[in-house]
Structures are given as C-alpha cells and as structure tokens.
Coordinates of C-alpha atoms and ligand atoms in Angstrom, one line a residue:
X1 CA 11.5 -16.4 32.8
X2 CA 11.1 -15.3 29.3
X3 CA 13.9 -14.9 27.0
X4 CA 13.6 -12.4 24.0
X5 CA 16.6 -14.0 22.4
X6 CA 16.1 -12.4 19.3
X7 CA 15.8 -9.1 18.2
X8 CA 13.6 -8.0 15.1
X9 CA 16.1 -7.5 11.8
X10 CA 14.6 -6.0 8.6
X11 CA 17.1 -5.8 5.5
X12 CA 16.8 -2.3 3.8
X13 CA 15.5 0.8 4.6
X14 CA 12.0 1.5 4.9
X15 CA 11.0 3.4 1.7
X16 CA 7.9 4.7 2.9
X17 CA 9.0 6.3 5.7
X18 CA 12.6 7.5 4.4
X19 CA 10.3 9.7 1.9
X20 CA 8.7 11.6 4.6
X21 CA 10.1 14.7 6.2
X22 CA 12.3 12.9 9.2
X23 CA 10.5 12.6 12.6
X24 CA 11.7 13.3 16.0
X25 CA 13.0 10.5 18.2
X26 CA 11.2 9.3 21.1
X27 CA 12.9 7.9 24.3
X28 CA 13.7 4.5 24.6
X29 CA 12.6 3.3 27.6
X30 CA 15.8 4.1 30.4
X31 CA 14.7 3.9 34.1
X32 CA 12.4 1.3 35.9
X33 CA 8.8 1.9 35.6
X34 CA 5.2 -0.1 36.2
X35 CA 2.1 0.7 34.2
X36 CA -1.1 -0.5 34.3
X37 CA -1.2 -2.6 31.0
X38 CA 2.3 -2.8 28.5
X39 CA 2.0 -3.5 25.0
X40 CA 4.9 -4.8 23.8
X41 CA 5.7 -3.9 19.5
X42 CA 3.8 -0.5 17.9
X43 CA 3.3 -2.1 14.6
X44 CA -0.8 -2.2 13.5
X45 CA -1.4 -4.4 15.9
X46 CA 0.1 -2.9 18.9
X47 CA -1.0 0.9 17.9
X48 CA -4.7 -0.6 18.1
X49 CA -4.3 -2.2 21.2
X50 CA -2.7 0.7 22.9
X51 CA -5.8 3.0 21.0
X52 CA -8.8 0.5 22.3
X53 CA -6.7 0.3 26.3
X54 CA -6.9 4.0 26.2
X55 CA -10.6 4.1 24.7
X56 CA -12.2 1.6 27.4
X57 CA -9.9 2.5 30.3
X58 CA -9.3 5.8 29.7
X59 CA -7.5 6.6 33.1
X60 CA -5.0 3.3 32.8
X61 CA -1.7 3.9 32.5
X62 CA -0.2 2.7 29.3
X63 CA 3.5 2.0 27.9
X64 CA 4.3 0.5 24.7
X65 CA 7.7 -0.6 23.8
X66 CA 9.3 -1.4 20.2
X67 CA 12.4 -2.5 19.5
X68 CA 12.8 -0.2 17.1
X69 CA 11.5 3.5 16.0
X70 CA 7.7 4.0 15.3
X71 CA 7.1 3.0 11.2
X72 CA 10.4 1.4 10.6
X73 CA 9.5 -2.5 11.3
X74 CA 7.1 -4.6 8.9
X75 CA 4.4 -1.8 9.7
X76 CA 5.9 0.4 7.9
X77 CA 7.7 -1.3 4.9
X78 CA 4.4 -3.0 3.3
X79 CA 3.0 -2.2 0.5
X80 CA -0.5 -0.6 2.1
X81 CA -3.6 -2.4 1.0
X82 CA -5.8 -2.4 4.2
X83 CA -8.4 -5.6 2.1
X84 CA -11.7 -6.2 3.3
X85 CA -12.5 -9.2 0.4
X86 CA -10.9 -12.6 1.2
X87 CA -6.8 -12.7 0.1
X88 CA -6.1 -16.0 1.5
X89 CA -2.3 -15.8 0.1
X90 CA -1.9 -19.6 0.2
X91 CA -4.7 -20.6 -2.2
X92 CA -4.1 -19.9 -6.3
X93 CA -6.7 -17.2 -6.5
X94 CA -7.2 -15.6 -3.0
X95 CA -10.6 -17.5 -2.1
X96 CA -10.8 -19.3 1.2
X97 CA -13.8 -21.4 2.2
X98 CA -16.7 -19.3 1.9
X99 CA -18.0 -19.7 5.6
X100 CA -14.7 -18.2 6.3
X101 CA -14.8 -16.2 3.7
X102 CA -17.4 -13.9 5.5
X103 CA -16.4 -14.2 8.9
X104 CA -12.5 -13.1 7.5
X105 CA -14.8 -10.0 5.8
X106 CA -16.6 -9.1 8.7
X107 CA -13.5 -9.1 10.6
X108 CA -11.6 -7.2 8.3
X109 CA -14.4 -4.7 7.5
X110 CA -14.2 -3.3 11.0
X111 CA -10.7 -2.9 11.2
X112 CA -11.0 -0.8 8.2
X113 CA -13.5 0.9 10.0
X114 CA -11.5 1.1 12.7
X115 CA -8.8 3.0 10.7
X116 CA -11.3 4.9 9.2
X117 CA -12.5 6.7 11.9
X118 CA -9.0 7.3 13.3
X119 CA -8.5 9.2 10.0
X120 CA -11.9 10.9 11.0
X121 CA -11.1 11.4 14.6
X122 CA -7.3 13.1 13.8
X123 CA -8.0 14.7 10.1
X124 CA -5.3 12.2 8.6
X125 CA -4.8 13.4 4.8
X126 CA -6.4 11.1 2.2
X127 CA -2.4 11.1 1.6
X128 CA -2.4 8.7 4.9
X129 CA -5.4 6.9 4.8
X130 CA -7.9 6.6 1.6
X131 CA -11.2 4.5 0.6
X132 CA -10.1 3.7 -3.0
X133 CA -10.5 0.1 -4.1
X134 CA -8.1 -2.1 -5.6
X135 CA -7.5 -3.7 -9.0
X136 CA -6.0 -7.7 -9.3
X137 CA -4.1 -7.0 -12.8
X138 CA -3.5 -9.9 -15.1
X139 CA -0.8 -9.8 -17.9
X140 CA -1.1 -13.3 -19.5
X141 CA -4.1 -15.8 -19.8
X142 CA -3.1 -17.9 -16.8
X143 CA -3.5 -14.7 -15.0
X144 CA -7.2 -14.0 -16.4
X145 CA -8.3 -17.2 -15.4
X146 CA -7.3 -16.8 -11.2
X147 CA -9.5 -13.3 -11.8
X148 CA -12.2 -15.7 -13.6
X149 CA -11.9 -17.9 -10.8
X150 CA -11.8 -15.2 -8.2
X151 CA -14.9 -13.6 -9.7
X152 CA -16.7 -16.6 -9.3
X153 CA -15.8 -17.1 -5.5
X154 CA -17.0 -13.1 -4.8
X155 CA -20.0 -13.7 -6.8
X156 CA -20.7 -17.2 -4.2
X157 CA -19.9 -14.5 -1.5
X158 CA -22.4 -11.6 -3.1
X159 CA -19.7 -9.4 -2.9
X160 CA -19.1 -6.6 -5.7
X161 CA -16.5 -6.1 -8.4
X162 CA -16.0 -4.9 -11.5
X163 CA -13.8 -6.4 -14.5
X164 CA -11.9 -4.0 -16.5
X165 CA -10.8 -4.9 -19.9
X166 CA -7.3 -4.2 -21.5
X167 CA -7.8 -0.4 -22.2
X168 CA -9.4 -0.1 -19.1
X169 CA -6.1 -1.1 -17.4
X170 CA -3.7 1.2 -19.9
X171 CA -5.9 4.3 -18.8
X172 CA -5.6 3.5 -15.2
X173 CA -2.1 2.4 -15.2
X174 CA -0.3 3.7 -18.5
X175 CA 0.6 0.4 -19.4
X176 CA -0.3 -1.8 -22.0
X177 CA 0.6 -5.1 -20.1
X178 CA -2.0 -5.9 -18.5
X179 CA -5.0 -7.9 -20.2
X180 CA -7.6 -7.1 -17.6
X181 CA -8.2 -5.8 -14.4
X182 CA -11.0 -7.0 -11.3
X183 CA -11.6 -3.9 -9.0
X184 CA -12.5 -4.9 -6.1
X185 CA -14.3 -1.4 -4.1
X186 CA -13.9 -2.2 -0.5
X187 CA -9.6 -2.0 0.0
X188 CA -8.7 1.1 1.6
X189 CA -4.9 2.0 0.6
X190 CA -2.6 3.3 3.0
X191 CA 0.8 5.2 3.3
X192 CA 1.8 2.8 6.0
X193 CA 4.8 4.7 7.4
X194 CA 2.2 8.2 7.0
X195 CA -0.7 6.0 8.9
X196 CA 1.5 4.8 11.4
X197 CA 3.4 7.8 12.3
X198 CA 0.2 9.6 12.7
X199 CA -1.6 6.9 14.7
X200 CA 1.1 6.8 17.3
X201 CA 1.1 10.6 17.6
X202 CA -2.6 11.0 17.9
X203 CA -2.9 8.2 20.7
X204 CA 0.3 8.9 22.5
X205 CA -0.2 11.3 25.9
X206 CA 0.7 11.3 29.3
X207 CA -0.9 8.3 30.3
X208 CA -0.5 6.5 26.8
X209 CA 4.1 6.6 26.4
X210 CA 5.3 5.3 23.6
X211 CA 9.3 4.4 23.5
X212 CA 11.5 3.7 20.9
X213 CA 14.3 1.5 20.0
X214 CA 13.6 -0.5 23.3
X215 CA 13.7 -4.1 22.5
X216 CA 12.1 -6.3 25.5
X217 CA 15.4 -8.7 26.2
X218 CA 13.4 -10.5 28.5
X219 CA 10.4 -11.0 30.3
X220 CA 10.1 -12.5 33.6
X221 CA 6.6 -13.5 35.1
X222 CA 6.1 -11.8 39.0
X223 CA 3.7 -13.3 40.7
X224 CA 0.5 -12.6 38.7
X225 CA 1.6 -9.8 36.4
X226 CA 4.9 -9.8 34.6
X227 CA 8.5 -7.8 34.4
X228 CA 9.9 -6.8 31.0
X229 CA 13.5 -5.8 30.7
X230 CA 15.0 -3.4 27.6
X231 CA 18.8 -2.8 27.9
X232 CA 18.6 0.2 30.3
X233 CA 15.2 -0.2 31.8
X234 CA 11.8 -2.5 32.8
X235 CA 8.5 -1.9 32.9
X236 CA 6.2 -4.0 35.9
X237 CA 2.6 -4.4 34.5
X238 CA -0.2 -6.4 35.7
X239 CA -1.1 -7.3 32.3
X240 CA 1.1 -7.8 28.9
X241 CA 0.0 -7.6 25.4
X242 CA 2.5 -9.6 23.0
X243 CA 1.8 -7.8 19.1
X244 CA 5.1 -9.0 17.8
X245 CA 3.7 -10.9 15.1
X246 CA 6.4 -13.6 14.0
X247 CA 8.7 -12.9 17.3
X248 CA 6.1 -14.3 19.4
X249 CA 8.4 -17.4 18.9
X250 CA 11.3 -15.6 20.0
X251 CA 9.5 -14.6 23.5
X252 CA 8.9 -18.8 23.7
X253 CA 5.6 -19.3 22.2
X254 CA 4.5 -21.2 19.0
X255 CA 8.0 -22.5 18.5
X256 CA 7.0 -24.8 15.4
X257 CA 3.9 -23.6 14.5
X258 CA 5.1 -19.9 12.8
X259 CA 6.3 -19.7 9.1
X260 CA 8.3 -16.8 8.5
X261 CA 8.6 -15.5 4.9
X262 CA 10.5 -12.4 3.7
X263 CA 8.9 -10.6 1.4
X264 CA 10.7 -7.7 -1.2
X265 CA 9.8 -4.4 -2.3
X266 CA 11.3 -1.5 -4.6
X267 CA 10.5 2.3 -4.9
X268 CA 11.5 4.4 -8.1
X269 CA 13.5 7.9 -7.1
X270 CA 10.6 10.6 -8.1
X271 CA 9.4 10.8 -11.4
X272 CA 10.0 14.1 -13.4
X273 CA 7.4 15.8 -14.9
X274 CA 8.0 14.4 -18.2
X275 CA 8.5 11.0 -17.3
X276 CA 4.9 11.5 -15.4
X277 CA 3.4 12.9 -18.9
X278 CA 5.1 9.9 -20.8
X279 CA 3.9 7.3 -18.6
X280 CA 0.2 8.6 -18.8
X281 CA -2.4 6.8 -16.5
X282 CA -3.6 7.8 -13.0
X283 CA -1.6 9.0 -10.1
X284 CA -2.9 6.5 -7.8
X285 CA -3.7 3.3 -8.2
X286 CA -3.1 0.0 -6.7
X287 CA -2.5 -3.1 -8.0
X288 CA -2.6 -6.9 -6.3
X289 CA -0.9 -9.5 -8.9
X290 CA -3.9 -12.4 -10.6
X291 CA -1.8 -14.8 -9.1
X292 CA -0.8 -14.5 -5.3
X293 CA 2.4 -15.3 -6.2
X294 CA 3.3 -12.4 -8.7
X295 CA 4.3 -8.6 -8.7
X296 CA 2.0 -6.2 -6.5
X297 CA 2.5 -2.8 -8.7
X298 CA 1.3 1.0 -6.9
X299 CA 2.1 4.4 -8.3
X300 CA 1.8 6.6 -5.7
X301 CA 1.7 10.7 -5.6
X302 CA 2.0 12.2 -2.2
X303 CA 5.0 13.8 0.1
X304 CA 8.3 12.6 -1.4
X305 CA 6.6 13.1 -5.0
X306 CA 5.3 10.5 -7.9
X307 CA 6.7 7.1 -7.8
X308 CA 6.0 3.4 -8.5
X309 CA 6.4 0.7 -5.8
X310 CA 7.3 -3.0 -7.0
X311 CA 6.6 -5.9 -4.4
X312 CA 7.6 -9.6 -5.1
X313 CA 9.3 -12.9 -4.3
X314 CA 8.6 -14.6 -1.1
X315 CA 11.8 -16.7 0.7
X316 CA 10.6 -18.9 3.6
X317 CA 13.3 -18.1 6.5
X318 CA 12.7 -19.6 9.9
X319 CA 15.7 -17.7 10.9
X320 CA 14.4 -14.4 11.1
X321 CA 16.7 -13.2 9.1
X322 CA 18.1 -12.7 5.8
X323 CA 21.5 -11.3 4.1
X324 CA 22.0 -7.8 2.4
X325 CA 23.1 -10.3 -0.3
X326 CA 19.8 -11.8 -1.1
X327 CA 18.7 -8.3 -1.3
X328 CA 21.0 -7.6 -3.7
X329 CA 19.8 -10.5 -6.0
X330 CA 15.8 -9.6 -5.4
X331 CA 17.1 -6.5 -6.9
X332 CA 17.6 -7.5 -10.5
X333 CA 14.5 -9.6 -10.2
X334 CA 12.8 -6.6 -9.5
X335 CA 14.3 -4.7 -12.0
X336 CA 13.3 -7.1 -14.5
X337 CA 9.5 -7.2 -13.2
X338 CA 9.5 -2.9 -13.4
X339 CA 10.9 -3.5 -17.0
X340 CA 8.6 -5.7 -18.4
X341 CA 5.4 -3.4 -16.7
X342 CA 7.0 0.3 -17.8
X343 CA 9.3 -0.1 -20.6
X344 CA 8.7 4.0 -21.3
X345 CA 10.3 4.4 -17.6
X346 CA 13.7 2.2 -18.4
X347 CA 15.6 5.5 -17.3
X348 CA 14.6 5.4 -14.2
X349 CA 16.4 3.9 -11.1
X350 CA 14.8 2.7 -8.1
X351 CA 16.1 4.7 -5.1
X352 CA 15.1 2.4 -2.2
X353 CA 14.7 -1.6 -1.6
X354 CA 13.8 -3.2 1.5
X355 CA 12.8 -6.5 2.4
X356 CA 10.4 -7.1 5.5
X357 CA 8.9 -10.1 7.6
X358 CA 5.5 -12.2 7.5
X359 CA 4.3 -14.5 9.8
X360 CA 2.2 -17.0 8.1
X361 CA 0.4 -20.3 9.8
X362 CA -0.1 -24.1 7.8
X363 CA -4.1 -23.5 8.4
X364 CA -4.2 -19.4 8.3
X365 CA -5.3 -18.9 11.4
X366 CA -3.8 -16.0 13.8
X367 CA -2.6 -16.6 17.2
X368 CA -4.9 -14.7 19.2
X369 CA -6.0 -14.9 23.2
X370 CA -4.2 -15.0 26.7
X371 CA -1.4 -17.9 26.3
X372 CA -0.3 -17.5 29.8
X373 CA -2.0 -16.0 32.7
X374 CA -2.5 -12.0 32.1
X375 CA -0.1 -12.6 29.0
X376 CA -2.4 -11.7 26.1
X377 CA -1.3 -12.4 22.1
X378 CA -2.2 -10.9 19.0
X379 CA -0.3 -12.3 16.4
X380 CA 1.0 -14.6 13.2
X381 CA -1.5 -12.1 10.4
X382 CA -0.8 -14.0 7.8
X383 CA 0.9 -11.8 5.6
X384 CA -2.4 -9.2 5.9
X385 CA -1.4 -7.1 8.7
X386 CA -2.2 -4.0 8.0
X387 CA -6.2 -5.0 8.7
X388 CA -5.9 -8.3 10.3
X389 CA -2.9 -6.8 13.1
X390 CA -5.6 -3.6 13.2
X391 CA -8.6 -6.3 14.4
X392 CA -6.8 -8.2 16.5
X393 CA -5.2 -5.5 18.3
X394 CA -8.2 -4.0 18.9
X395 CA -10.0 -6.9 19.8
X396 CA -7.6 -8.4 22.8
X397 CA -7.5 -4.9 24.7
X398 CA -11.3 -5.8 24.3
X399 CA -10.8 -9.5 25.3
X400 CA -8.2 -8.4 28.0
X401 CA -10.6 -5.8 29.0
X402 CA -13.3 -8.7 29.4
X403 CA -15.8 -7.2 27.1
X404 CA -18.2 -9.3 24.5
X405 CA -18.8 -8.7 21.4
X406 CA -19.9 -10.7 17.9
X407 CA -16.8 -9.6 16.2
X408 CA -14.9 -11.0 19.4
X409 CA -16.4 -14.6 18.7
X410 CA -15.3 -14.0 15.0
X411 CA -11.9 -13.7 15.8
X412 CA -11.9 -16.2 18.4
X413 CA -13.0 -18.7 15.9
X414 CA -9.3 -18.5 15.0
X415 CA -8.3 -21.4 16.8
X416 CA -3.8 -21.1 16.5
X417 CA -2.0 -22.4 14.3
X418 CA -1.1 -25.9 13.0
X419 CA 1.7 -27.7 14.1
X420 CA 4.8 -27.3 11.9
X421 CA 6.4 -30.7 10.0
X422 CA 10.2 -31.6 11.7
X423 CA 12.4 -28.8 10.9
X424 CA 13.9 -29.9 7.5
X425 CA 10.8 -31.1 5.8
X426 CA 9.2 -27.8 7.0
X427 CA 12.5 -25.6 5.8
X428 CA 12.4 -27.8 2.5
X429 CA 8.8 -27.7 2.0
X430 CA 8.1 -24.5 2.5
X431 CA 11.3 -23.5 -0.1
X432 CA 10.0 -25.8 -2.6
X433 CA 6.1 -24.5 -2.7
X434 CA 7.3 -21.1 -2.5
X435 CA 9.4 -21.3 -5.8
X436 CA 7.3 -23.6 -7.9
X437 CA 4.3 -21.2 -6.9
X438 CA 6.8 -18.6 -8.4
X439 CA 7.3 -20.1 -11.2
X440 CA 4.1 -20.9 -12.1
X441 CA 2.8 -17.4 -11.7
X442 CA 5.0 -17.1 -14.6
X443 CA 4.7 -13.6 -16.5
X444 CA 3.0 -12.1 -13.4
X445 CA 5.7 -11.9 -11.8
Ligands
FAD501 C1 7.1 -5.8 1.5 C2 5.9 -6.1 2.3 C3 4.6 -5.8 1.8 C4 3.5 -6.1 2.5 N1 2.3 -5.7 2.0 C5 1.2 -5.8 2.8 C6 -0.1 -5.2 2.3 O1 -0.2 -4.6 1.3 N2 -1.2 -5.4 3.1 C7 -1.1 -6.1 4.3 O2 -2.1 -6.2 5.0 N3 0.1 -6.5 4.8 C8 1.2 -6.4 4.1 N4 2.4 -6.9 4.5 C9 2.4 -7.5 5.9 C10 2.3 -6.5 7.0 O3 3.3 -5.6 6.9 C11 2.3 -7.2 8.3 O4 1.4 -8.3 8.3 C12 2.1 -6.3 9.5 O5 3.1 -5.3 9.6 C13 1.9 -7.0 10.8 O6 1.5 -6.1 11.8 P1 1.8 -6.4 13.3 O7 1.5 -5.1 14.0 O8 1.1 -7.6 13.7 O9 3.4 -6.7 13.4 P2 4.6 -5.8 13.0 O10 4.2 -4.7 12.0 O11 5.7 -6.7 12.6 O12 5.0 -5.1 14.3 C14 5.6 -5.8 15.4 C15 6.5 -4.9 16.1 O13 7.1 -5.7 17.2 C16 8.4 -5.2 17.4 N5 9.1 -6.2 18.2 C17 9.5 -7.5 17.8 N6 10.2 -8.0 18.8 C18 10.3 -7.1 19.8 C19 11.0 -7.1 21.1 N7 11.6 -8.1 21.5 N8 10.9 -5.9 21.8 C20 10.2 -4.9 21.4 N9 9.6 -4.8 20.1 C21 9.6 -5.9 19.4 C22 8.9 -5.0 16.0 O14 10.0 -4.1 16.0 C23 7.7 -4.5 15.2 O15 7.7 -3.1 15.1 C24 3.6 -6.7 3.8 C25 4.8 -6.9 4.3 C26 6.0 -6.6 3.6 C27 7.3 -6.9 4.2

C-alpha cells in the first residue's frame, strides 16, 4: 500500500483565477467507482494526459482526481510563459548543453503545439492562450551580459531573437529601467487559470469525469491494477497515471531525489485609466528576468482588467510547505522590486500574493515512465510546467497506451533524477545557492 501522507498546500490565493468570474464546483469524488485508466492531479500535466487517453481510446472510461479545485494548485498560480527556447533555471543564463538544448526544444515545441491546437479545437480567446514571444529584460550591466551570453548560446542553437535597445524596452514596457531587452519569438503566454479552466471543460464528458477537492489518501496496489482512496470514495483502475509533480514523493517515490522550491508572485488591483495613460507602453507584454534569479515582470489586459504581475524569490523547502509568514515578508521584497520597475505607479497596491510549488531535479531531468507495474509518472518539470507538464502528460497516455513516436524517445532520454546529498547538506545547500544566486542577480531582482 501507498500512503498519500501529504496533501498539496499552496500559501495565498491564486490571482489568476480569483480575477475571473467564479466557476461552478465540480463533485468530489463520493461513492466507489472503477474506470478504465485514473489520472491522479488536473494540473498541465494531468489535463494532457486525460486529453491524449480520451484522443487514442476514445471509448475508455476516464476519472481524474485533484486534491483540490481545477486552476487553483501550481497550474494555476504561475506566471504563464509556455517557452519553447532552452530556460534551464539552474545555469546563469538559461543555456543548457546544446545537444540538450534541441532535444528540450523539440519537446517543448510540441507541447506548445499541443496547446495550440486545443485553443484551435475549443476557440479559447487569445485572452487564454496567445503566440506572442517573450522579452529577457536587463536593468544593469551584469544583466546585459547573461542576454550577451544567452544570444550567443541561441545563435550556437540557430535559433532567432531579436535585441532591443533601452527605448525599445520603455515603449514596450513604460519604463525606463530596463537597458535592453532579447525577444525571444517562439513563447506562447498564457492565462493559466483561463487555459486551465477551459481545458478541463472542453475535455471533460461522460466518459472523461473530472472531480474536485478529492485528494488520493492512499493508494493500494490490487493485483495488477491499483485502488485509490479520497475521504469519501475510491476509484479501481487497471492503470494509474501519477501527474502530481513534487508529491510524487509523498505517494512513496523519488524520496531524495525531488527539490522543492516555492516560488512568489504579486498582482496589482486594476489600473485606472489614468494610471494606464501615465504608465504608457503596451498592454501585454511579458518579461523573463537576464538573470534566472531576478524579477519576472507581465502587464496583462484581459477579464479582471489591466494589471502588472511581479514574480520572484525562490526558498528551497523539502517540507512542502511554507508559513503565511514568509509570505508576508516576500511581500515587501516584492513591493520593493514593483517600485524600483514603476516608480509612476507608487499608488498602487497589489491586491493578491500567492506563493506556489516547483519540483526541480540536481541534473534537470523529469521523472517520466511506469515506476511500478501499470503505475505510470509524469513528473518533477523543473520549474517549466506549463510546457514541459503539457509534453509529458501527453506523452505517457502515449507511452501507457504503447504507442512510438520520435518525440517519445526525446522524452525518454530523460533518464530521473539524481540522487539528493544527506538531508542537511541538501537542506543547507540548496538554501545557500539559492540566496547567493539572489544576491548576485543583484538589481534584477
Ligand atoms: C509563482 C509561479 C510562477 C511560475 N511560472 C511559470 C512559468 O511562467 N512557466 C512555467 O512553465 N512554469 C511556471 N511555474 C511552474 C509551473 O506552475 C509548474 O511547473 C506546473 O504547474 C507543473 O505542472 P504539473 O501539472 O506537473 O503539476 P501541478 O500543476 O502542480 O499539478 C499537480 C496537481 O496534483 C494535485 N495533487 C497533488 N497531490 C495530490 C493528491 N494526493 N491527490 C489528488 N491530487 C493531488 C495538486 O493539487 C495539483 O493540482 C511557476 C510556478 C509558480 C509557483
């Protein structure tokens, strides 16, 4: 037997999805049941798997279960860049190895065309789901020289970009802080909480059920196929597909092999009209920091009106958890990285922070295959969910589903993740790099 001994816990609410219109509840999972495949967490990863089931075996029965409701968990609290380049968060300017580098692009390139054609096959508003590039701003010199370094590394890769000089950046963004831009054309930005709601609506039917607030508290294997248990119900399936990203551990796998980092965000309350006309610049745009370590920056226009989103500091905690109270302090650092960005905008108050989970591996690698008998895994994205959790949700219902494909061998090239140091060199190390990366990013944060 499996033990899910802990439950998923994300600090704050989800901004995105608190600015939409409110959605209806579904059921959470309350009677015993048996389907012919269960998915268990309806993040990106799980959404895709459940899509690709109902694609290849289109008369399967289907149940997916989340713990919590549909856009509320690290799917919907992220900041929405869906990147097709290499964003290998661990190294100082994104590049990976280059081999790597283009399988990681291939792979990433069909999950955004994978997304894609969901917005295609359901008429998702450009609001949800749009092809629109990305910019890696840099306010001080240390910052040019990760986008020098980074242009290099796409240049080795024959991959495009354009550099975008200091007024450039103010007409884009309406700021004068930033020094220079690289636009990278490929990222396609998402609302994730918009995306996600939409994608579980548009798959969900009779033989697809999706239910909320239904954490699996444990899951028991039955001779081949498995048992999973929610609080008031279980679901008997031949074959189980894990997409929990960093909870795998807590369903008994990869204990010591998954580093969990928090990550922080902020959203503005709506911009008036003349705060929009003071700030000046585009309505949209989307900004990754030079320096993996710095402040990601979006201004956003859509349902819930014209705001700006702030993301940054990273805090390793193998715990799964983290106190309102560090929220509370990420606050004023956030505060401080709006001020020093929008200065004309000092008036106004962010109405939302969150904080939400990454699972990251020592060697960047995913956890991804059947790691027990029928008990598939798609997990561990590396802090790039929104297309890497897309690919390899699609790609086990395909390996589950024994099909073939290139792309399959791609993402089978991932071969798990490294062995963690003993726990306090781990807990220490990871700490340490984490805020001396911080502080060398220096003004970009
Ligand atoms: C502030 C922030 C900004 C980010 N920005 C970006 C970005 O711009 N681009 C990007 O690519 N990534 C970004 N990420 C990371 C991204 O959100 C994740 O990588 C992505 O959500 C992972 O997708 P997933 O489907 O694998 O897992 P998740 O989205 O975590 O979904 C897993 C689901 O499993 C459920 N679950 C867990 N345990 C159980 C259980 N026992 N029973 C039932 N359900 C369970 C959870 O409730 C959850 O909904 C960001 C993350 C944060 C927090």
């Amino acid at each position: 037997m499996v033990k899910a001994i802990q439950q998923p816990a994300d600090p704050g609410p989800a901004a995105w999805n608190s600015i939409l219109p409110p959605q209806s509840p579904r059921s959470s999972l309350s009677n015993k049941t048996t389907a012919d495949w269960l998915i268990i967490g309806a993040g990106f990863a799980g959404l895709s798997a459940a899509r690709r089931l109902s694609e290849l075996h289109p008369n399967d029965q289907v149940i997916v279960l989340d713990a919590c409701r549909i856009a509320e968990g690290p799917s919907g609290r992220n900041s929405g860049f869906m990147i097709d380049v290499p964003h290998d968060l661990s190294s100082d300017d994104y590049g990976g190895n280059a081999s790597n580098d283009h399988r990681q692009i291939r792979l990433n390139r069909a999950a955004i065309a994978y997304a894609m054609q969901a917005k295609d096959q359901w008429q998702m508003a450009d609001e949800a789901i749009v092809a629109s590039g990305k910019i890696n701003g840099a306010m001080s010199s240390r910052g040019v020289t990760h986008n020098e370094a980074y242009a290099r590394h796409l240049d080795r890769l024959h991959e495009p970009y354009e550099r975008l000089d200091e007024q450039a950046m103010f007409e884009i963004t309406g700021t004068r802080c930033y020094l220079e831009g690289l636009y990278a054309p490929g990222t396609v930005m998402l609302q994730p909480a918009l995306y996600t709601r939409l994608l579980a609506a548009s798959i969900e039917s009779s033989r697809l059920r999706i239910h909320e607030a239904s954490p699996v508290v444990s899951l028991e294997k039955e001779g081949t196929g498995w048992v999973a248990y929610t609080p008031q119900g279980s679901v008997r399936a031949p074959r189980v597909v894990l997409t929990v990203n960093g909870h795998l551990q807590s369903f008994g796998y990869y204990d010591q092999h998954l580093v969990h980092v928090y990550t922080y965000g902020s959203m503005t309350r709506a911009l008036t009209t003349r705060e929009v006309n003071a700030l000046g610049g585009q309505s949209n745009w989307a900004l990754t920091p030079a320096d993996p370590l710095g402040t990601t920056v979006r201004r956003f226009s859509g349902t819930g009106g014209d705001r700006i989103i702030i993301r940054n500091r990273a805090t390793y905690d193998p715990s799964l958890s983290v106190s309102d109270k560090r929220l509370e302090r990420i606050a004023s650092d956030h505060d401080r990285s709006f001020l020093n960005r929008f200065s004309k905008l000092k008036d106004v108050s962010m109405e939302y922070r969150w904080g939400g989970r990454l699972c990251l591996s020592l060697n960047s690698v995913s956890v991804f295959g059947e790691i027990d008998k029928n008990l598939y895994a798609a997990c561990c994205q590396n802090g790039l969910g929104t297309a890497k959790g897309t690919i390899s949700g699609k790609l086990i219902a395909e390996l589950a589903s024994s099909e073939q494909s290139d792309l399959l061998e791609d993402q089978l090239k991932d071969t798990g993740p490294a062995k963690l140091p003993p726990a306090w060199i781990a807990n220490l190390g990871g700490s340490v790099r984490l805020k001396w990366g911080e502080f060398r990013a220096g003004k970009e944060l």
